[in-house]
CSV table of C-alpha atoms in Angstrom, one decimal:
chain,number,residue,atom,x,y,z
A,17,MET,CA,259.8,-315.0,95.2
A,18,THR,CA,257.9,-312.3,93.4
A,19,HIS,CA,256.0,-309.3,94.8
A,20,PRO,CA,253.8,-306.8,92.9
A,21,PHE,CA,255.7,-303.9,94.5
A,22,LEU,CA,259.1,-305.3,93.7
A,23,ASP,CA,258.7,-306.5,90.1
A,24,LEU,CA,257.3,-303.5,88.4
A,25,PRO,CA,258.7,-302.4,85.1
A,26,PRO,CA,260.8,-299.2,85.5
A,27,MET,CA,259.0,-295.9,85.3
A,28,ASP,CA,259.7,-294.1,82.1
A,29,ALA,CA,260.1,-290.4,81.5
A,30,ALA,CA,256.7,-290.0,79.9
A,31,ARG,CA,254.9,-291.4,83.0
A,32,PHE,CA,257.0,-289.2,85.3
A,33,ALA,CA,256.2,-286.1,83.2
A,34,SER,CA,252.5,-286.9,83.2
A,35,ILE,CA,252.5,-286.9,87.0
A,36,GLU,CA,254.2,-283.5,87.0
A,37,ASP,CA,251.5,-282.3,84.7
A,38,ARG,CA,248.9,-283.4,87.2
A,39,VAL,CA,250.6,-281.5,90.0
A,40,ALA,CA,250.6,-278.4,87.8
A,41,ARG,CA,246.9,-278.8,87.3
A,42,LEU,CA,246.4,-279.2,91.0
A,43,LEU,CA,248.2,-275.9,91.6
A,44,GLY,CA,246.5,-274.2,88.6
A,45,THR,CA,250.0,-273.1,87.5
A,46,ALA,CA,251.6,-272.5,84.1
A,47,GLN,CA,255.1,-272.4,85.8
A,48,ASP,CA,257.5,-275.3,85.5
A,49,VAL,CA,256.8,-278.0,88.0
A,50,VAL,CA,259.6,-280.4,89.2
A,51,ILE,CA,258.8,-283.5,91.3
A,52,THR,CA,261.8,-284.0,93.6
A,53,GLN,CA,262.7,-287.4,94.8
A,54,GLY,CA,262.6,-286.9,98.6
A,55,GLU,CA,260.6,-285.4,101.4
A,56,ALA,CA,259.7,-281.7,101.1
A,57,LEU,CA,262.7,-280.5,103.0
A,58,LEU,CA,264.7,-281.3,99.8
A,59,PRO,CA,263.1,-278.7,97.5
A,60,LEU,CA,262.6,-276.3,100.4
A,61,GLU,CA,266.3,-276.2,101.1
A,62,GLY,CA,267.2,-276.5,97.4
A,63,ALA,CA,265.2,-273.5,96.4
A,64,ILE,CA,266.7,-271.3,99.1
A,65,ARG,CA,270.3,-272.4,98.3
A,66,GLY,CA,269.6,-272.0,94.6
A,67,ALA,CA,268.0,-268.5,94.8
A,68,ALA,CA,269.9,-266.9,97.7
A,69,GLY,CA,273.5,-265.9,98.2
A,70,PRO,CA,275.8,-263.2,99.6
A,71,GLY,CA,274.1,-260.5,97.5
A,72,THR,CA,270.6,-261.4,98.8
A,73,THR,CA,268.6,-259.4,101.4
A,74,ALA,CA,265.8,-261.6,102.6
A,75,LEU,CA,262.6,-260.9,104.6
A,76,ASN,CA,262.0,-264.1,106.5
A,77,VAL,CA,258.6,-264.3,108.1
A,78,ILE,CA,258.5,-266.5,111.2
A,79,THR,CA,255.1,-267.8,112.4
A,80,GLY,CA,256.4,-271.2,113.5
A,81,PRO,CA,259.4,-273.4,113.5
A,82,TYR,CA,259.8,-273.8,109.8
A,83,GLY,CA,260.1,-270.1,109.4
A,84,GLN,CA,263.0,-270.2,111.9
A,85,THR,CA,264.6,-273.0,109.8
A,86,PHE,CA,264.4,-270.9,106.6
A,87,GLY,CA,266.2,-268.0,108.3
A,88,ASP,CA,269.0,-270.4,109.3
A,89,TRP,CA,269.4,-271.6,105.7
A,90,LEU,CA,269.4,-268.1,104.3
A,91,ARG,CA,272.1,-267.0,106.7
A,92,ASP,CA,274.1,-270.1,105.9
A,93,CYS,CA,273.9,-269.1,102.2
A,94,GLY,CA,275.4,-265.7,103.0
A,95,ALA,CA,272.2,-263.7,102.7
A,96,THR,CA,271.4,-260.7,104.9
A,97,VAL,CA,268.2,-261.7,106.7
A,98,VAL,CA,265.5,-259.5,108.2
A,99,ASP,CA,263.3,-261.6,110.4
A,100,LEU,CA,259.6,-260.7,110.8
A,101,SER,CA,258.4,-262.7,113.8
A,102,VAL,CA,254.8,-262.8,115.2
A,103,PRO,CA,253.5,-264.9,118.1
A,104,PHE,CA,252.8,-268.5,117.1
A,105,HIS,CA,249.1,-268.2,118.2
A,106,THR,CA,248.4,-265.7,115.4
A,107,ALA,CA,249.2,-265.0,111.8
A,108,VAL,CA,251.3,-262.3,110.0
A,109,THR,CA,249.4,-259.6,108.2
A,110,ALA,CA,250.0,-258.1,104.8
A,111,GLU,CA,250.4,-254.7,106.5
A,112,GLN,CA,253.2,-256.0,108.7
A,113,VAL,CA,255.0,-257.3,105.5
A,114,ARG,CA,254.5,-254.0,103.8
A,115,GLU,CA,256.0,-252.1,106.7
A,116,ALA,CA,259.0,-254.4,106.8
A,117,LEU,CA,259.6,-254.0,103.1
A,118,ALA,CA,259.3,-250.2,103.4
A,119,ALA,CA,261.8,-250.2,106.2
A,120,HIS,CA,264.2,-252.3,104.2
A,121,PRO,CA,263.8,-251.4,100.5
A,122,GLU,CA,266.8,-253.5,99.6
A,123,ILE,CA,264.9,-256.7,100.3
A,124,ASP,CA,264.8,-258.9,97.1
A,125,PHE,CA,263.6,-262.2,98.6
A,126,VAL,CA,260.6,-263.0,100.8
A,127,SER,CA,260.2,-266.4,102.5
A,128,LEU,CA,256.9,-267.5,104.1
A,129,VAL,CA,255.1,-270.6,105.4
A,130,HIS,CA,251.5,-270.7,104.2
A,131,ALA,CA,250.2,-273.0,107.0
A,132,GLU,CA,252.4,-274.0,110.0
A,133,ALA,CA,251.0,-277.4,110.9
A,134,ALA,CA,253.3,-277.4,114.0
A,135,THR,CA,251.6,-274.3,115.5
A,136,GLY,CA,248.2,-274.5,113.7
A,137,ASN,CA,248.2,-271.1,112.1
A,138,THR,CA,247.8,-270.0,108.5
A,139,ASN,CA,248.9,-266.8,106.7
A,140,PRO,CA,247.0,-264.7,104.2
A,141,VAL,CA,249.2,-265.5,101.2
A,142,ALA,CA,247.0,-263.8,98.5
A,143,GLU,CA,247.2,-260.4,100.4
A,144,ILE,CA,250.9,-260.8,101.2
A,145,GLY,CA,251.7,-261.8,97.6
A,146,ALA,CA,250.2,-258.6,96.3
A,147,VAL,CA,252.5,-256.6,98.6
A,148,VAL,CA,255.6,-258.6,97.6
A,149,ARG,CA,254.7,-258.3,93.9
A,150,GLU,CA,254.4,-254.5,94.3
A,151,HIS,CA,257.8,-254.4,96.0
A,152,GLY,CA,259.4,-256.7,93.3
A,153,ALA,CA,261.0,-259.3,95.5
A,154,LEU,CA,261.2,-263.0,94.7
A,155,PHE,CA,258.5,-264.8,96.7
A,156,TYR,CA,259.2,-268.2,98.2
A,157,LEU,CA,256.3,-270.2,99.8
A,158,ASP,CA,256.2,-273.4,101.8
A,159,ALA,CA,252.7,-274.8,101.0
A,160,VAL,CA,253.5,-278.3,102.2
A,161,ALA,CA,250.8,-278.3,104.9
A,162,SER,CA,248.3,-276.2,103.1
A,163,VAL,CA,247.9,-277.9,99.7
A,164,GLY,CA,244.7,-279.8,99.7
A,165,ALA,CA,243.5,-278.2,102.9
A,166,GLU,CA,243.0,-274.7,101.5
A,167,PRO,CA,243.5,-273.0,98.2
A,168,VAL,CA,247.1,-272.8,96.9
A,169,GLU,CA,247.4,-270.6,93.8
A,170,PRO,CA,251.0,-269.7,93.0
A,171,ASP,CA,250.3,-267.9,89.7
A,172,ALA,CA,247.5,-265.8,91.1
A,173,TRP,CA,249.4,-264.9,94.2
A,174,GLY,CA,252.7,-264.1,92.5
A,175,VAL,CA,254.6,-267.0,94.1
A,176,ASP,CA,258.0,-267.7,92.4
A,177,LEU,CA,258.9,-270.8,94.3
A,178,CYS,CA,256.1,-272.9,95.7
A,179,VAL,CA,256.9,-276.1,97.5
A,180,ILE,CA,254.3,-278.8,98.3
A,181,GLY,CA,254.3,-282.2,99.9
A,182,ALA,CA,251.7,-285.0,99.6
A,183,GLN,CA,251.8,-286.5,103.1
A,184,LYS,CA,249.3,-284.2,104.8
A,185,ALA,CA,246.1,-282.9,103.4
A,186,MET,CA,246.6,-284.6,100.0
A,187,GLY,CA,246.7,-288.0,101.8
A,188,GLY,CA,249.7,-289.2,99.8
A,189,PRO,CA,253.3,-290.3,100.3
A,190,ALA,CA,256.0,-288.5,102.2
A,191,GLY,CA,258.9,-289.7,100.0
A,192,VAL,CA,258.4,-287.3,97.0
A,193,SER,CA,257.5,-283.6,96.9
A,194,ALA,CA,257.2,-280.9,94.2
A,195,ILE,CA,258.0,-277.3,93.5
A,196,SER,CA,256.7,-274.8,91.0
A,197,VAL,CA,259.3,-272.4,89.7
A,198,SER,CA,258.7,-269.1,87.9
A,199,GLU,CA,260.9,-267.9,85.0
A,200,ARG,CA,262.4,-265.1,87.1
A,201,ALA,CA,263.2,-267.7,89.9
A,202,TRP,CA,265.1,-269.8,87.3
A,203,ALA,CA,266.9,-266.7,86.1
A,204,ARG,CA,267.9,-265.8,89.7
A,205,MET,CA,269.3,-269.3,90.2
A,206,ALA,CA,271.1,-269.3,86.9
A,207,ALA,CA,272.8,-266.0,87.9
A,208,ASN,CA,273.8,-267.3,91.4
A,209,PRO,CA,277.3,-268.8,91.3
A,210,ARG,CA,276.7,-270.5,94.6
A,211,ALA,CA,273.5,-272.3,93.5
A,212,PRO,CA,274.0,-276.1,93.9
A,213,ARG,CA,274.9,-277.9,90.7
A,214,ARG,CA,275.4,-281.6,90.1
A,215,SER,CA,273.9,-282.0,93.5
A,216,TYR,CA,270.8,-283.7,94.9
A,217,LEU,CA,269.8,-280.2,96.1
A,218,SER,CA,270.1,-278.7,92.6
A,219,LEU,CA,267.0,-277.5,91.0
A,220,LEU,CA,269.1,-276.2,88.1
A,221,ASP,CA,270.0,-279.8,87.2
A,222,TRP,CA,266.3,-280.5,86.7
A,223,LYS,CA,265.9,-277.4,84.7
A,224,GLU,CA,268.9,-277.9,82.4
A,225,ARG,CA,268.9,-281.7,82.1
A,226,TRP,CA,265.2,-282.5,82.3
A,227,ILE,CA,263.0,-279.5,81.4
A,228,ASP,CA,265.2,-277.9,78.8
A,229,GLY,CA,265.7,-281.4,77.3
A,230,GLY,CA,262.0,-281.8,76.7
A,231,ARG,CA,261.5,-284.1,79.7
A,232,ARG,CA,262.7,-287.1,77.7
A,233,ALA,CA,265.5,-288.4,80.0
A,234,LEU,CA,265.3,-288.6,83.8
A,235,LEU,CA,268.3,-287.5,85.9
A,236,HIS,CA,268.3,-290.7,87.9
A,237,ALA,CA,266.1,-293.7,88.7
A,238,PRO,CA,262.9,-292.3,90.3
A,239,ALA,CA,261.5,-293.4,93.6
A,240,GLN,CA,259.0,-295.5,91.7
A,241,LEU,CA,256.7,-296.6,94.5
A,242,GLU,CA,256.4,-293.1,95.9
A,243,MET,CA,255.7,-291.8,92.4
A,244,LEU,CA,253.0,-294.3,91.9
A,245,ALA,CA,251.5,-293.4,95.3
A,246,LEU,CA,251.6,-289.7,94.4
A,247,GLU,CA,249.8,-290.5,91.1
A,248,ALA,CA,247.2,-292.4,93.0
A,249,CYS,CA,246.6,-289.6,95.5
A,250,LEU,CA,246.3,-287.1,92.7
A,251,GLU,CA,243.7,-289.4,91.0
A,252,ARG,CA,241.8,-289.6,94.2
A,253,ILE,CA,241.7,-285.8,94.6
A,254,GLU,CA,240.6,-285.4,91.0
A,255,ALA,CA,237.8,-287.9,91.6
A,256,GLU,CA,236.6,-286.2,94.8
A,257,GLY,CA,237.2,-282.7,93.4
A,258,LEU,CA,239.8,-280.3,94.8
A,259,ASP,CA,237.0,-277.9,96.1
A,260,ALA,CA,235.4,-280.8,97.9
A,261,VAL,CA,238.7,-281.8,99.5
A,262,THR,CA,239.4,-278.3,100.8
A,263,ALA,CA,235.8,-277.9,102.0
A,264,ARG,CA,236.2,-281.2,104.0
A,265,HIS,CA,239.3,-279.9,105.7
A,266,ALA,CA,237.7,-276.5,106.4
A,267,SER,CA,234.7,-278.4,108.0
A,268,ALA,CA,237.1,-280.6,110.1
A,269,ALA,CA,238.8,-277.5,111.4
A,270,ALA,CA,235.6,-275.7,112.2
A,271,ALA,CA,234.1,-278.8,113.9
A,272,THR,CA,237.2,-279.4,115.9
A,273,ARG,CA,237.3,-275.8,117.2
A,274,ALA,CA,233.6,-275.9,118.1
A,275,GLY,CA,233.9,-279.3,119.7
A,276,VAL,CA,236.9,-278.3,121.9
A,277,LEU,CA,235.0,-275.2,123.1
A,278,ALA,CA,232.0,-277.4,124.0
A,279,LEU,CA,234.1,-280.2,125.5
A,280,GLY,CA,235.5,-278.2,128.3
A,281,GLY,CA,238.1,-279.8,130.6
A,282,GLY,CA,240.2,-276.7,130.3
A,283,LEU,CA,241.3,-277.2,126.7
A,284,GLU,CA,241.1,-274.2,124.4
A,285,PRO,CA,242.3,-273.4,120.9
A,286,TYR,CA,245.9,-272.4,120.8
A,287,VAL,CA,245.4,-270.0,117.8
A,288,HIS,CA,243.2,-267.3,119.2
A,289,ARG,CA,241.2,-266.3,116.1
A,290,ALA,CA,239.4,-268.8,113.9
A,291,ALA,CA,240.4,-266.8,110.8
A,292,ASP,CA,244.1,-267.4,111.7
A,293,ALA,CA,243.7,-271.1,112.3
A,294,ALA,CA,244.9,-273.6,109.6
A,295,PRO,CA,242.4,-276.1,108.1
A,296,VAL,CA,245.1,-278.8,108.1
A,297,ALA,CA,245.4,-279.2,111.9
A,298,THR,CA,244.1,-277.7,115.1
A,299,THR,CA,246.4,-276.9,118.0
A,300,LEU,CA,245.0,-276.9,121.5
A,301,ARG,CA,246.3,-275.3,124.7
A,302,THR,CA,246.2,-277.5,127.8
A,303,PRO,CA,244.9,-276.3,131.1
A,304,ASP,CA,247.3,-275.3,133.9
A,305,GLY,CA,248.8,-278.4,135.5
A,306,VAL,CA,248.3,-280.6,132.5
A,307,VAL,CA,251.5,-281.4,130.5
A,308,ALA,CA,250.5,-281.8,126.9
A,309,SER,CA,253.0,-284.6,126.2
A,310,GLU,CA,251.7,-286.6,129.2
A,311,LEU,CA,248.1,-286.1,128.1
A,312,VAL,CA,248.8,-287.3,124.6
A,313,ALA,CA,250.6,-290.3,125.9
A,314,ARG,CA,247.6,-291.3,128.0
A,315,VAL,CA,245.3,-290.9,125.0
A,316,LEU,CA,247.5,-292.9,122.7
A,317,ALA,CA,248.0,-295.7,125.2
A,318,SER,CA,244.3,-296.5,124.7
A,319,ASP,CA,244.2,-295.9,120.9
A,320,PRO,CA,247.5,-295.3,119.2
A,321,ALA,CA,245.8,-294.7,115.8
A,322,LEU,CA,244.4,-291.4,116.9
A,323,PRO,CA,245.9,-288.4,115.0
A,324,LEU,CA,247.0,-286.6,118.1
A,325,VAL,CA,250.6,-285.4,118.9
A,326,ALA,CA,252.1,-283.1,121.5
A,327,GLY,CA,253.8,-279.9,120.4
A,328,GLY,CA,257.5,-280.0,119.6
A,329,GLY,CA,260.2,-278.7,121.9
A,330,ALA,CA,259.0,-276.3,124.5
A,331,LEU,CA,255.5,-276.6,123.1
A,332,ALA,CA,255.3,-280.2,124.4
A,333,LYS,CA,254.4,-278.7,127.8
A,334,ASN,CA,251.2,-277.0,126.8
A,335,MET,CA,250.2,-277.8,123.1
A,336,VAL,CA,248.3,-280.7,121.7
A,337,ARG,CA,247.9,-281.0,117.9
A,338,LEU,CA,244.9,-282.7,116.3
A,339,ASN,CA,245.8,-283.6,112.8
A,340,HIS,CA,242.5,-283.7,110.9
A,341,TYR,CA,244.0,-284.0,107.5
A,342,GLY,CA,243.8,-286.5,104.6
A,343,PRO,CA,241.8,-289.5,105.7
A,344,HIS,CA,241.3,-288.0,109.2
A,345,ALA,CA,239.4,-285.0,107.8
A,346,THR,CA,236.1,-286.7,108.8
A,347,PRO,CA,233.5,-286.1,111.6
A,348,GLY,CA,234.2,-289.6,113.0
A,349,SER,CA,237.9,-288.9,113.4
A,350,VAL,CA,237.2,-285.5,115.1
A,351,ARG,CA,234.7,-287.1,117.4
A,352,ALA,CA,237.1,-289.9,118.4
A,353,CYS,CA,239.9,-287.5,119.2
A,354,LEU,CA,237.6,-285.2,121.3
A,355,ALA,CA,236.1,-288.2,123.2
A,356,ALA,CA,239.6,-289.6,124.0
A,357,LEU,CA,240.8,-286.2,125.2
A,358,GLY,CA,237.7,-285.8,127.3
A,359,THR,CA,238.2,-289.2,128.9
A,360,ALA,CA,241.9,-288.5,129.6
A,361,LEU,CA,240.9,-285.1,131.2
A,362,ASP,CA,237.9,-286.3,133.1
A,363,GLY,CA,238.3,-285.7,136.9
A,364,ARG,CA,241.5,-283.8,136.5
A,365,GLY,CA,240.1,-280.2,136.4
A,366,PRO,CA,237.1,-278.4,134.8
A,367,GLU,CA,234.1,-280.5,133.9
A,368,VAL,CA,234.1,-282.4,130.6
A,369,ASP,CA,231.1,-282.7,128.3
A,370,VAL,CA,231.7,-285.2,125.6
A,371,ARG,CA,228.1,-285.3,124.4
A,372,GLY,CA,228.1,-281.6,124.1
A,373,ALA,CA,231.3,-281.8,122.0
A,374,TYR,CA,229.6,-284.3,119.7
A,375,ARG,CA,226.6,-282.0,119.2
A,376,ALA,CA,229.0,-279.1,118.5
A,377,VAL,CA,230.9,-281.1,115.9
A,378,GLU,CA,227.6,-282.1,114.2
A,379,GLU,CA,226.4,-278.5,114.1
A,380,ALA,CA,229.7,-277.0,112.9
A,381,TRP,CA,230.3,-279.6,110.1
A,382,ALA,CA,229.3,-277.8,106.9
C-alpha cells in the first residue's frame, strides 16, 4: 500500500536550508536561523541552557506562566535570577525593566515573553529592547504566540535569541520551531562549558555541524512532514502578505474585545487595557458564580470546533480564552464564539445581547 505522505523522497539539505531562509525573511533578520525539530519548548529550553550558567545573572520578566517556566530553567542552570513580576492582566513596561537593571547592574541576561497567549497580554518589546541594549545584556525572547499576529523584529529590537513556533498565528504545524541567534549569543554559548553538546537540546551542534559546514549536511533525518507543512504555511503568509496577516489578527482582537463588551452576560476582558492585550488571543473574565471551565464545557458540548478554552491551573475558575489566531482570525469565527458564549450564559445572570455583539464585531473589524 502506498500513501502520498509516506512515500516522499527524503528532504535534502538544500530544501531544509531554503525553508530556514524563508523564516529569516519572515523575521526580517540577518542573524542565523535554525529550524529545530520539535515543538517550541525545544529551542526555548535549549537557548537558556546554552547561554546561561553559574556565572549568569538573569532578569526574568514574568507576565504569565511561560515567564515562570523560564525562571525555573535559569535557576536549574545555576544562574542567579532576579524575577520581575507584574499582574497577569497587564504588561510590563520598559521603565520597570530599566529600574530592575539599575538596581542589579550585574544582570547580563534578560528573558521575556512577547505575547502570553495563556493570559492574553503582550509586552512592548521594541521599547524594552532599547533598554536592554543600552544595559548590554543578552536578550532572549519567546515570540511563539506573537509571530504572525503582530510585528516581530529581532534585529531592530536587539534580540539575541528569538524563538518562534508556527502553530498559532502562522497557522502552521506544531512539530517544528525556529530560533534566530545573534553572533554574541553564539559566542556566549561557545564560552559556556555547561552548554549542551551532542544533545537534542544543543544549538551549538547546529552551529558547528550545520551552519559552519555551509548547511550541506543535516545533523539527523528531519521531521519531513512538519517541514513541508512549515514551508506551506510560509508560502501562504507570503501570498497573503505579512502585513495583511498581522492586520487580520489585530482586527480579530479588536472585534472580540468590542463584541464581549456589547454581549454582556457579565463577561469582561481579562486584560484591562486594550493596549496591553495580545492580538493572538483574547482572555475573558467570567462573572461571579460562573466557573470558566464549566462554561467552556457547556459551549464545546454544542460545538467542539470552537476555539475556546478555559484558563490553565487556578485560572480555570475565572478565565476563558478565545483563540482568534491562524484560520480563526475571521469575523465569522469571532461571531460564532460570542454567540455560543451568549447562549451558554443566557438566563444565568446579567442580560445577554448577541445581536449587539454582532454589530460591535462588524463595527470594530478594520
